[in-house]
Short mmCIF file of C-alpha atoms in Angstrom, two decimals:
data_model
loop_
_atom_site.label_atom_id
_atom_site.label_comp_id
_atom_site.label_asym_id
_atom_site.label_seq_id
_atom_site.Cartn_x
_atom_site.Cartn_y
_atom_site.Cartn_z
CA GLN A 1 102.07 96.84 61.58
CA ALA A 2 102.99 93.17 61.36
CA VAL A 3 100.53 90.70 60.24
CA VAL A 4 100.42 87.09 62.06
CA THR A 5 98.78 84.54 59.96
CA GLN A 6 97.37 81.13 60.68
CA GLU A 7 95.39 78.54 58.61
CA PRO A 8 91.69 79.49 58.77
CA SER A 9 90.84 75.69 59.39
CA LEU A 10 92.04 72.30 59.62
CA THR A 11 90.46 68.85 59.97
CA VAL A 12 91.97 65.99 62.05
CA SER A 13 90.41 62.55 62.78
CA PRO A 14 90.55 61.39 66.32
CA GLY A 15 93.90 60.04 67.36
CA GLY A 16 95.64 61.48 64.52
CA THR A 17 98.41 64.37 64.37
CA VAL A 18 97.92 68.00 63.13
CA THR A 19 100.17 70.66 63.03
CA LEU A 20 98.80 74.43 63.15
CA THR A 21 101.33 77.11 62.06
CA CYS A 22 102.03 80.88 62.87
CA ALA A 23 103.58 82.95 60.14
CA SER A 24 104.99 86.77 60.50
CA SER A 25 104.61 89.08 57.64
CA THR A 26 108.10 90.35 58.62
CA GLY A 27 109.80 87.25 57.63
CA ALA A 28 111.08 83.82 59.53
CA VAL A 29 109.77 83.48 63.04
CA THR A 30 112.43 82.87 65.54
CA SER A 31 112.43 82.39 69.25
CA ASP A 32 112.91 86.05 69.62
CA TYR A 33 109.32 86.44 68.82
CA SER A 34 108.30 84.33 71.91
CA PRO A 35 105.70 82.47 70.27
CA ASN A 36 102.56 81.73 72.49
CA TRP A 37 99.62 79.59 71.82
CA PHE A 38 96.01 79.69 73.05
CA GLN A 39 93.01 77.32 72.86
CA GLN A 40 89.59 78.79 73.03
CA LYS A 41 86.07 76.93 73.09
CA PRO A 42 83.02 78.50 72.37
CA GLY A 43 81.63 80.73 75.30
CA GLN A 44 84.88 80.24 77.22
CA PRO A 45 87.92 82.69 77.59
CA PRO A 46 91.10 81.74 75.93
CA ARG A 47 93.21 79.12 77.72
CA ALA A 48 97.26 79.24 77.57
CA LEU A 49 98.99 76.22 76.10
CA ILE A 50 102.44 77.32 75.08
CA TYR A 51 104.43 80.19 75.78
CA GLY A 52 108.38 80.98 74.76
CA THR A 53 107.89 78.85 71.58
CA ALA A 54 107.91 75.55 73.28
CA ILE A 55 107.20 76.03 77.11
CA THR A 56 104.18 74.32 78.42
CA HIS A 57 102.12 75.58 81.09
CA SER A 58 101.53 73.10 84.13
CA TRP A 59 98.11 72.23 83.07
CA THR A 60 98.89 71.98 79.11
CA PRO A 61 98.04 68.24 78.04
CA ALA A 62 101.15 66.32 77.00
CA ARG A 63 99.82 66.00 73.49
CA PHE A 64 100.52 69.63 72.81
CA SER A 65 103.73 70.82 71.64
CA GLY A 66 105.32 73.90 70.46
CA SER A 67 107.99 74.37 68.06
CA LEU A 68 109.54 76.18 65.12
CA LEU A 69 109.05 74.61 61.79
CA GLY A 70 110.16 76.06 58.16
CA GLY A 71 110.16 79.80 59.28
CA LYS A 72 107.03 79.54 61.45
CA ALA A 73 106.00 78.81 64.80
CA ALA A 74 104.15 75.59 65.09
CA LEU A 75 102.00 73.69 67.44
CA THR A 76 101.44 69.97 67.36
CA LEU A 77 98.58 67.99 68.49
CA SER A 78 99.62 64.36 68.65
CA GLY A 79 96.78 61.77 69.47
CA VAL A 80 94.06 64.27 69.08
CA GLN A 81 91.00 63.85 71.49
CA PRO A 82 87.36 65.13 70.61
CA GLU A 83 87.74 67.79 73.16
CA ASP A 84 90.41 69.23 71.50
CA GLU A 85 88.08 70.83 68.70
CA ALA A 86 88.60 74.56 69.31
CA ASP A 87 89.86 77.77 68.03
CA TYR A 88 93.82 78.05 68.38
CA TYR A 89 95.41 81.58 68.46
CA CYS A 90 98.94 82.29 68.13
CA VAL A 91 100.68 85.46 69.47
CA LEU A 92 104.17 86.66 68.27
CA HIS A 93 105.77 89.59 69.98
CA TYR A 94 107.56 92.46 68.10
CA GLY A 95 109.65 94.29 69.99
CA GLY A 96 107.46 93.29 73.19
CA VAL A 97 104.42 94.17 71.62
CA PRO A 98 102.14 91.04 71.03
CA GLU A 99 100.28 90.61 67.81
CA PHE A 100 97.56 87.70 67.48
CA GLY A 101 96.98 85.68 64.61
CA GLY A 102 93.48 85.49 62.91
CA GLY A 103 93.08 81.83 64.75
CA THR A 104 92.45 78.38 63.31
CA LYS A 105 89.35 76.58 63.54
CA LEU A 106 90.32 72.95 64.37
CA THR A 107 87.44 70.22 63.75
CA VAL A 108 87.94 66.62 64.92
CA LEU A 109 86.28 64.69 62.59
CA GLU B 1 94.78 79.28 92.79
CA VAL B 2 94.99 82.20 90.57
CA GLN B 3 91.88 84.03 89.70
CA LEU B 4 90.93 86.85 87.75
CA VAL B 5 87.37 88.40 88.01
CA GLU B 6 86.13 91.05 85.81
CA SER B 7 83.19 93.39 86.74
CA GLY B 8 81.65 96.72 85.13
CA ARG B 9 79.91 94.96 82.05
CA GLY B 10 77.32 96.91 80.52
CA LEU B 11 75.44 98.67 77.74
CA VAL B 12 76.39 102.13 77.22
CA GLN B 13 75.62 104.71 74.40
CA PRO B 14 78.15 106.01 71.94
CA GLY B 15 80.26 108.68 73.42
CA GLY B 16 79.56 107.28 76.98
CA SER B 17 82.05 105.95 79.54
CA LEU B 18 82.66 102.72 81.42
CA LYS B 19 85.01 101.48 83.81
CA LEU B 20 85.93 97.90 83.97
CA SER B 21 87.60 96.28 87.04
CA CYS B 22 89.61 93.18 87.63
CA ALA B 23 89.92 91.66 90.87
CA ALA B 24 93.07 89.29 90.99
CA SER B 25 93.88 86.78 93.67
CA GLY B 26 96.07 83.78 94.24
CA PHE B 27 99.42 85.35 93.07
CA THR B 28 101.82 88.33 93.88
CA PHE B 29 100.01 90.97 91.62
CA SER B 30 102.80 93.43 91.63
CA ARG B 31 105.04 91.00 89.98
CA HIS B 32 103.30 90.69 86.85
CA TRP B 33 102.53 93.05 83.79
CA MET B 34 98.77 92.89 83.42
CA HIS B 35 96.83 93.30 80.06
CA TRP B 36 93.41 93.87 78.82
CA VAL B 37 92.54 91.93 75.70
CA ARG B 38 89.40 92.27 73.88
CA GLN B 39 87.43 90.07 71.30
CA VAL B 40 84.61 91.18 69.15
CA PRO B 41 82.14 88.21 69.08
CA GLY B 42 83.08 85.74 66.34
CA LYS B 43 86.21 87.57 65.65
CA GLY B 44 89.79 87.26 66.89
CA LEU B 45 91.61 88.61 69.90
CA VAL B 46 93.38 92.09 70.36
CA ARG B 47 95.45 93.53 73.00
CA ILE B 48 94.39 96.82 73.56
CA SER B 49 96.29 98.02 76.57
CA ALA B 50 99.03 96.85 79.01
CA ILE B 51 100.63 98.10 82.53
CA LYS B 52 103.92 97.11 84.08
CA GLY B 53 103.91 95.57 87.61
CA ASP B 54 104.84 98.70 89.37
CA GLY B 55 102.51 100.53 87.21
CA SER B 56 105.30 102.74 85.85
CA PHE B 57 104.78 101.94 82.17
CA THR B 58 101.59 101.84 80.14
CA TRP B 59 100.91 100.83 76.52
CA TYR B 60 97.71 101.73 74.36
CA ALA B 61 96.62 100.13 70.96
CA ASP B 62 96.13 102.91 68.42
CA SER B 63 92.47 102.31 68.49
CA VAL B 64 92.04 103.20 72.10
CA GLN B 65 94.67 105.79 72.76
CA GLY B 66 93.76 108.75 74.25
CA ARG B 67 90.30 107.34 74.98
CA PHE B 68 90.96 104.51 77.32
CA THR B 69 92.98 104.75 80.48
CA ILE B 70 94.49 101.50 82.09
CA SER B 71 95.52 101.62 85.94
CA ARG B 72 96.17 99.29 88.88
CA ASP B 73 96.19 99.28 92.60
CA ASN B 74 98.52 96.87 93.85
CA ALA B 75 97.72 97.19 97.39
CA ASN B 76 94.27 95.77 96.46
CA SER B 77 95.30 93.48 93.71
CA ALA B 78 93.19 95.32 91.26
CA LEU B 79 93.33 96.21 87.60
CA TYR B 80 91.13 98.97 86.01
CA LEU B 81 90.23 100.04 82.46
CA GLN B 82 88.56 103.58 82.16
CA MET B 83 86.99 103.82 78.68
CA ASN B 84 85.81 107.15 77.49
CA SER B 85 84.40 108.31 74.24
CA LEU B 86 83.22 104.82 73.59
CA ARG B 87 82.46 104.00 70.08
CA VAL B 88 80.21 101.37 68.36
CA GLU B 89 83.24 99.28 67.20
CA ASP B 90 84.38 99.04 71.10
CA THR B 91 81.57 96.58 71.69
CA ALA B 92 83.40 93.56 72.47
CA VAL B 93 84.14 91.12 75.22
CA TYR B 94 87.17 92.53 77.35
CA TYR B 95 89.47 89.98 79.18
CA CYS B 96 91.65 90.65 82.04
CA VAL B 97 95.10 88.87 81.62
CA ARG B 98 98.31 88.26 83.38
CA GLY B 99 101.54 88.38 81.75
CA THR B 100 104.11 85.69 82.05
CA VAL B 101 107.23 86.26 84.12
CA GLY B 102 110.53 86.34 82.33
CA ILE B 103 109.38 85.40 78.94
CA ALA B 104 106.84 87.55 76.94
CA GLY B 105 103.40 85.98 77.03
CA PHE B 106 100.03 85.55 78.89
CA ASP B 107 99.01 82.79 80.91
CA TYR B 108 95.95 83.35 83.05
CA TRP B 109 92.78 84.86 81.70
CA GLY B 110 89.55 86.28 83.26
CA GLN B 111 86.07 85.18 82.36
CA GLY B 112 85.65 88.28 80.24
CA ALA B 113 83.50 91.29 80.65
CA GLN B 114 80.70 92.23 77.74
CA VAL B 115 80.62 95.90 76.87
CA THR B 116 78.15 96.90 74.20
CA VAL B 117 77.94 100.29 72.96
CA SER B 118 74.70 101.00 71.09
CA SER B 119 72.21 103.69 70.73
#
């Protein structure tokens, strides 16, 4: 079973830029893995941000973008807001079967 | 407006059974794969089951295979998860999740149903 790895925690200053990554134990992540990204705040369900590597949902703030970077899936937040403090989860699909990463706790400080 | 509303949460003893329901509205239910994803408090997310739009194909994680059954009623836009032989480690919040169309992924999530397995 593949393992999806994310940074356990990251800290960013308000107004700054931060990139979260999502790596696969099987090798380089490509668009075939259809990376998805989700944001979860305490006591709330996850909220979808990105699917298909870089496709945003209608509700996704423009400061969030997805890409492939150095063999990993990446989520970049540009112009971070205090309300972006949350846990972020990625999903990679292996033959159509989704595997979640362990999540990144993003602190805005 | 797309809505997914879970019901059936509760406390059950090990070895017991529970059935979760998810009422969907605001979209053509039969067009979408539907999923159950669970989250142990303070831990990550795990997809445990999925069902194709027409109900012709189902998938289960190894951890629930043979104990849980996913089903759907497209006429009433409802998703179900029958959970039998429950274990303490099944304690989690269970989310009903809609699959995206055309590209693998998830978009809308329900608020979640707490399932507690304890003696």
